[in-house]
Coordinates of C-alpha atoms and ligand atoms in Angstrom, one line a residue:
M1 CA 98.9 152.0 11.8
K2 CA 95.5 153.5 11.1
F3 CA 92.5 151.7 12.6
L4 CA 90.7 152.1 9.2
K5 CA 92.2 153.5 6.0
V6 CA 90.1 153.9 2.9
N7 CA 92.4 154.7 0.0
K8 CA 90.9 156.1 -3.2
V9 CA 88.0 153.6 -3.6
S10 CA 85.6 153.8 -6.5
K11 CA 82.5 151.8 -7.3
T12 CA 80.2 151.9 -10.4
Y13 CA 77.1 149.7 -10.3
L14 CA 76.5 147.5 -13.3
G15 CA 74.5 149.3 -15.9
N16 CA 75.2 152.8 -14.4
E17 CA 77.3 155.4 -16.2
K18 CA 78.2 157.4 -13.2
P19 CA 80.2 156.0 -10.3
A20 CA 78.3 155.7 -7.0
V21 CA 81.5 156.4 -5.2
S22 CA 84.5 158.0 -6.8
D23 CA 88.2 158.1 -5.7
L24 CA 87.2 158.4 -2.1
A25 CA 89.8 158.5 0.7
F26 CA 89.7 159.0 4.5
S27 CA 91.0 157.3 7.6
M28 CA 89.8 157.0 11.2
K29 CA 91.2 156.3 14.6
K30 CA 90.0 153.6 17.0
G31 CA 87.3 155.0 19.3
E32 CA 86.1 157.6 16.9
I33 CA 82.5 158.3 15.7
V34 CA 82.4 159.2 12.1
S35 CA 79.3 160.3 10.2
F36 CA 78.7 160.5 6.5
V37 CA 76.1 163.0 5.3
G38 CA 75.0 164.3 1.9
A39 CA 72.0 164.4 -0.4
S40 CA 70.1 161.2 -1.4
G41 CA 72.0 159.2 -3.9
S42 CA 75.4 160.7 -3.0
G43 CA 77.0 157.3 -2.4
K44 CA 76.9 157.1 1.4
S45 CA 75.4 153.6 1.7
T46 CA 77.6 152.3 -1.1
L47 CA 80.7 153.5 0.9
L48 CA 79.4 151.8 4.0
K49 CA 78.8 148.5 2.2
M50 CA 82.3 148.6 0.9
I51 CA 83.7 149.2 4.4
G52 CA 81.5 146.4 5.7
G53 CA 83.0 144.0 3.1
L54 CA 79.5 143.5 1.5
I55 CA 80.5 144.8 -1.9
S56 CA 84.0 145.3 -3.3
P57 CA 85.5 148.5 -4.7
E58 CA 86.7 148.3 -8.3
N59 CA 89.6 150.5 -7.6
G60 CA 91.4 151.5 -4.4
T61 CA 91.9 149.6 -1.1
I62 CA 90.4 149.5 2.4
H63 CA 92.6 148.4 5.3
F64 CA 91.2 147.6 8.7
Q65 CA 93.8 147.4 11.4
G66 CA 96.6 147.1 8.9
K67 CA 95.0 144.3 6.9
E68 CA 93.3 144.7 3.5
L69 CA 89.6 143.7 3.6
D70 CA 88.7 140.3 2.3
K71 CA 86.8 140.3 -1.0
P72 CA 83.1 139.5 -0.6
E73 CA 83.3 137.1 -3.6
D74 CA 85.9 135.1 -1.8
K75 CA 83.8 134.5 1.2
L76 CA 80.9 132.1 1.9
I77 CA 79.2 134.8 4.0
P78 CA 80.2 138.3 2.9
G79 CA 81.4 140.5 5.8
Q80 CA 84.5 141.3 7.7
E81 CA 85.7 140.1 11.0
G82 CA 85.6 142.9 13.6
I83 CA 83.3 145.0 11.5
K84 CA 79.5 144.7 11.9
M85 CA 76.6 146.5 10.3
V86 CA 73.3 147.5 12.0
F87 CA 70.9 147.5 9.1
Q88 CA 68.1 149.9 8.5
D89 CA 65.6 147.1 8.5
L90 CA 67.1 145.8 11.8
R91 CA 67.0 142.1 10.8
L92 CA 65.5 140.9 14.1
M93 CA 64.2 137.3 14.5
P94 CA 60.4 137.9 14.8
N95 CA 59.6 134.7 16.7
R96 CA 62.4 134.9 19.2
T97 CA 62.4 136.9 22.4
V98 CA 64.7 139.8 23.1
E99 CA 67.0 137.5 25.1
E100 CA 67.0 134.9 22.4
N101 CA 67.7 137.4 19.7
I102 CA 70.8 138.6 21.6
K103 CA 71.9 135.1 22.4
Y104 CA 71.7 133.9 18.8
P105 CA 75.1 135.2 17.6
L106 CA 76.7 133.7 20.8
L107 CA 75.5 130.1 20.3
L108 CA 79.0 128.8 19.6
F109 CA 80.3 130.0 23.0
D110 CA 80.0 128.1 26.3
K111 CA 76.7 128.5 28.2
D112 CA 78.2 130.6 31.1
Y113 CA 79.7 133.1 28.7
Q114 CA 76.5 133.3 26.7
N115 CA 74.4 134.0 29.8
D116 CA 76.8 136.6 31.2
R117 CA 77.1 138.4 27.9
V118 CA 73.3 138.4 27.3
E119 CA 72.9 140.0 30.8
E120 CA 75.6 142.5 30.1
L121 CA 74.0 143.5 26.8
L122 CA 70.5 143.7 28.2
E123 CA 71.9 146.1 30.8
I124 CA 74.0 148.2 28.4
C125 CA 71.1 148.6 26.0
H126 CA 68.5 149.1 28.7
L127 CA 66.4 146.1 27.7
Q128 CA 66.2 144.1 31.0
E129 CA 62.5 144.6 31.5
F130 CA 61.7 143.5 28.0
R131 CA 63.7 140.3 27.9
K132 CA 60.8 138.0 27.4
R133 CA 59.1 140.1 24.8
L134 CA 59.0 139.4 21.0
P135 CA 60.4 142.2 18.7
R136 CA 56.9 143.2 17.6
E137 CA 56.0 143.9 21.3
L138 CA 58.7 146.5 21.5
S139 CA 58.5 150.2 20.5
G140 CA 60.6 151.5 17.6
G141 CA 63.3 152.8 19.9
Q142 CA 63.5 149.5 21.8
Q143 CA 63.7 147.5 18.6
Q144 CA 66.6 149.7 17.5
R145 CA 68.3 149.1 20.9
L146 CA 67.7 145.3 20.4
A147 CA 69.3 145.4 16.9
L148 CA 72.3 147.2 18.5
A149 CA 72.5 144.7 21.3
K150 CA 72.4 141.8 18.8
T151 CA 75.2 143.4 16.8
L152 CA 77.3 144.1 19.9
A153 CA 77.0 140.5 20.9
E154 CA 79.2 139.7 17.9
E155 CA 81.9 141.9 19.6
P156 CA 82.6 144.1 16.6
E157 CA 85.4 146.7 17.0
L158 CA 83.9 148.8 14.3
L159 CA 80.2 149.3 14.1
L160 CA 78.5 150.5 10.9
M161 CA 75.0 152.0 11.0
D162 CA 73.0 153.0 8.0
E163 CA 70.3 155.6 8.9
P164 CA 70.0 154.1 12.3
F165 CA 67.3 156.4 13.6
S166 CA 65.3 157.2 10.5
N167 CA 62.1 155.5 11.5
L168 CA 61.7 157.1 14.9
D169 CA 59.8 160.1 16.1
P170 CA 61.9 163.1 17.0
I171 CA 61.7 162.7 20.8
V172 CA 62.6 159.0 20.9
K173 CA 65.2 159.7 18.3
S174 CA 67.2 162.4 20.2
K175 CA 67.1 160.3 23.4
L176 CA 68.3 157.2 21.6
I177 CA 71.1 159.1 19.8
V178 CA 72.6 160.2 23.1
E179 CA 72.2 156.7 24.5
V180 CA 73.9 155.0 21.5
S181 CA 76.8 157.4 21.5
E182 CA 77.3 156.7 25.3
I183 CA 77.3 153.0 24.6
I184 CA 79.8 153.4 21.8
R185 CA 82.1 155.6 24.0
N186 CA 81.7 153.4 27.1
Q187 CA 82.4 150.2 25.3
Q188 CA 85.4 151.9 23.5
L189 CA 83.9 151.0 20.1
S190 CA 84.2 152.8 16.9
L191 CA 81.3 153.8 14.7
I192 CA 80.7 154.9 11.2
M193 CA 77.1 156.0 10.5
V194 CA 75.3 157.3 7.5
T195 CA 72.6 159.8 8.2
H196 CA 70.3 162.4 6.6
D197 CA 70.2 164.3 9.9
T198 CA 72.7 167.1 10.2
Q199 CA 71.9 167.6 13.8
D200 CA 72.7 164.0 14.7
A201 CA 76.0 164.2 12.8
L202 CA 77.0 167.5 14.5
M203 CA 76.0 166.2 17.9
L204 CA 77.6 162.8 17.8
S205 CA 80.6 162.7 15.6
D206 CA 84.3 163.3 16.0
K207 CA 84.5 163.7 12.2
I208 CA 81.9 164.3 9.5
G209 CA 82.3 163.4 5.8
F210 CA 80.2 165.3 3.4
M211 CA 79.5 163.4 0.2
S212 CA 78.2 164.8 -3.1
D213 CA 77.9 162.8 -6.4
G214 CA 80.1 160.0 -5.0
K215 CA 82.9 162.3 -4.0
L216 CA 84.0 163.2 -0.5
L217 CA 84.0 167.0 -0.6
Q218 CA 85.0 167.6 3.0
F219 CA 86.1 165.4 5.9
D220 CA 86.5 167.3 9.1
S221 CA 85.5 168.0 12.7
P222 CA 81.8 169.1 13.2
L223 CA 83.1 172.5 14.2
N224 CA 85.1 173.0 11.0
I225 CA 82.4 171.5 8.8
Y226 CA 79.9 174.0 10.3
N227 CA 82.2 177.1 10.6
K228 CA 84.6 176.5 7.8
P229 CA 82.7 174.6 5.1
T230 CA 84.7 174.3 1.9
S231 CA 81.8 174.8 -0.4
V232 CA 78.5 176.7 -0.5
E233 CA 76.7 173.3 -0.8
I234 CA 78.2 172.1 2.5
A235 CA 77.4 175.4 4.2
A236 CA 73.8 175.3 3.1
F237 CA 73.4 171.6 4.1
F238 CA 74.0 172.5 7.7
G239 CA 71.5 175.3 8.2
I240 CA 69.9 178.4 6.5
V241 CA 72.5 180.5 4.8
N242 CA 72.5 183.8 2.9
I243 CA 74.8 184.0 -0.1
F244 CA 76.2 187.3 -1.4
S245 CA 78.5 188.3 -4.2
E246 CA 81.1 190.9 -3.3
A247 CA 79.0 193.6 -4.9
E248 CA 75.8 192.6 -3.2
F249 CA 77.6 192.4 0.2
S250 CA 79.0 195.9 -0.1
S251 CA 75.7 197.4 -1.1
I252 CA 73.9 195.7 1.8
F253 CA 76.4 196.0 4.6
H254 CA 78.3 199.1 3.4
E255 CA 81.6 197.3 3.7
K256 CA 84.0 196.3 1.0
L257 CA 85.7 193.0 1.6
N258 CA 88.8 192.0 -0.2
I259 CA 87.9 188.6 -1.6
E260 CA 89.1 186.8 -4.7
K261 CA 87.2 186.8 -8.0
G262 CA 84.5 184.2 -8.0
Q263 CA 84.3 183.9 -4.2
Q264 CA 81.1 184.4 -2.3
I265 CA 80.3 185.6 1.2
I266 CA 78.1 183.3 3.2
V267 CA 76.4 184.3 6.4
R268 CA 74.3 181.9 8.5
A269 CA 70.8 183.1 9.6
E270 CA 71.8 182.4 13.2
S271 CA 75.0 184.5 13.0
F272 CA 73.0 187.7 13.2
E273 CA 72.5 189.4 16.6
T274 CA 70.1 192.0 17.8
E275 CA 72.8 193.7 20.0
F276 CA 75.6 195.7 18.5
Q277 CA 79.1 194.4 19.4
A278 CA 82.3 196.4 18.6
G279 CA 83.4 195.8 15.0
A280 CA 80.2 194.2 13.9
L281 CA 78.6 195.0 10.5
T282 CA 75.1 196.4 10.5
L283 CA 72.1 195.1 8.5
D284 CA 69.1 197.5 8.2
G285 CA 66.0 196.1 6.7
L286 CA 62.2 195.8 6.7
V287 CA 60.5 192.7 8.2
S288 CA 58.7 190.9 5.3
G289 CA 58.0 187.5 7.0
T290 CA 58.2 185.8 10.4
F291 CA 58.2 182.0 11.0
F292 CA 58.0 180.5 14.5
K293 CA 60.8 177.9 14.9
G294 CA 60.2 176.8 18.6
N295 CA 63.5 178.3 20.0
G296 CA 62.9 181.6 18.2
Y297 CA 61.8 183.0 14.9
L298 CA 63.1 182.9 11.4
I299 CA 62.8 186.5 10.2
R300 CA 62.9 187.4 6.5
L301 CA 64.2 190.9 5.9
K302 CA 63.9 193.0 2.8
V303 CA 66.9 195.1 2.1
G304 CA 66.5 196.8 -1.3
N305 CA 65.8 194.0 -3.8
H306 CA 67.3 191.4 -1.5
S307 CA 65.7 188.9 0.9
I308 CA 67.9 188.0 3.9
D309 CA 67.1 185.3 6.5
V310 CA 68.0 185.9 10.1
F311 CA 67.1 184.2 13.4
A312 CA 65.7 186.2 16.3
K313 CA 64.7 185.3 19.8
N314 CA 61.6 187.4 19.7
Q315 CA 58.9 187.9 17.2
L316 CA 59.0 191.1 15.0
K317 CA 56.1 192.8 13.2
I318 CA 55.8 192.7 9.5
E319 CA 56.9 196.1 7.9
D320 CA 58.9 197.0 11.1
S321 CA 62.2 198.6 10.3
V322 CA 64.9 196.7 12.2
S323 CA 68.7 196.4 12.5
F324 CA 70.7 193.2 12.9
Y325 CA 74.4 192.9 13.4
V326 CA 77.0 190.3 12.4
A327 CA 80.5 189.8 13.7
R328 CA 83.2 189.7 11.1
H329 CA 84.4 186.3 12.2
N330 CA 81.0 184.9 11.3
L331 CA 81.4 185.8 7.6
M332 CA 82.4 182.7 5.6
V333 CA 84.2 183.4 2.3
I334 CA 84.0 180.5 -0.1
Ligands
ATP401 N1 72.3 148.0 -6.3 C1 72.4 149.1 -7.1 N2 72.4 149.0 -8.4 C2 72.5 150.1 -9.2 N3 72.6 151.3 -8.8 C3 72.7 151.5 -7.4 C4 72.6 150.4 -6.5 N4 72.6 150.9 -5.3 C5 72.8 152.2 -5.4 N5 72.8 152.6 -6.7 C6 73.0 154.0 -7.2 O1 74.2 154.5 -6.7 C7 74.1 155.8 -6.3 C8 74.5 156.0 -4.8 O2 73.5 155.3 -4.1 P1 73.7 155.1 -2.5 O3 72.6 154.2 -2.0 O4 75.0 154.7 -2.1 O5 73.4 156.6 -2.0 P2 73.0 157.2 -0.6 O6 73.8 158.5 -0.5 O7 73.2 156.2 0.4 O8 71.5 157.5 -0.9 P3 70.3 157.6 0.2 O9 70.6 158.8 1.1 O10 69.1 157.9 -0.6 O11 70.2 156.3 0.9 C9 72.7 156.2 -6.6 O12 72.7 156.9 -7.9 C10 71.9 154.9 -6.7 O13 70.8 155.0 -7.6

């Protein structure tokens, strides 16, 4: 039995011609972290709301732990037992302290259990020192941790997060991402999150789903999504890529590849090296632009009429004549 099985679900909103989600299927195991990425409007939030039992699919089914989800229209409060969503707007109670916010979902339990669980969640989410504060007296990251603690109080087995870290500055964000993934792993929970951030998805996930126009184009491990994307769109979503036809590639790299008609050769900017390794292909060009990227430089090379982007550790001078090398296993044919 799969932990979660989504089977060919579709959803078209009233008044829209195009489906927000179309014929989408995937499954996940207990304990996994799954991220959905894709352009704005590709249907990620709609999918998440269907899994959370907040809206129903018109076609297809969703099974959670072997049981089909209840229809939201059949329930007083839409939602699914065992599945809980952390919303983008956090939904904290503004006039209640951190402790009281966490305790609220536990009010039906006995007092000892409530107190123990609040202590445990304060510790897990690193909120002990802020227990008496109101949400507005917390930083953005602390508020996000409180929203997580409040949701964890309901003991979900599957947690859903829609753009969980979108309002945070990059430093807080990268720290929080690691913390949240540790909480999820330590508590043996499962997580599905929707994110715009490809780095978050690559870093955190066991599986990534790439959505485009309501369809799931690829559902795979971060390594495969990055190294073996099934479309140019997916390759380009995860970093700067160079796209060559067979003719362009052979004129630039002096190498004829045997690829099928209509296929293209994709090379990531970071696949280029400055040192030659046996078997690598050579790219000779003139530096036409350099852009500092913190951990190195994005260099734009002119090769004949073509512009090619490569990453380099060191800065190069405009108009310098340079050589870069790419290993054959870093060529992606799509
Ligand atoms: N309540 C709604 N009523 C009508 N159309 C909607 C509604 N919610 C979403 N849509 C449409 O459905 C499509 C998918 O939207 P959805 O919010 O699922 O995409 P998304 O990938 O999560 O986008 P974003 O990354 O911008 O949050 C979009 O075209 C959107 O305009």
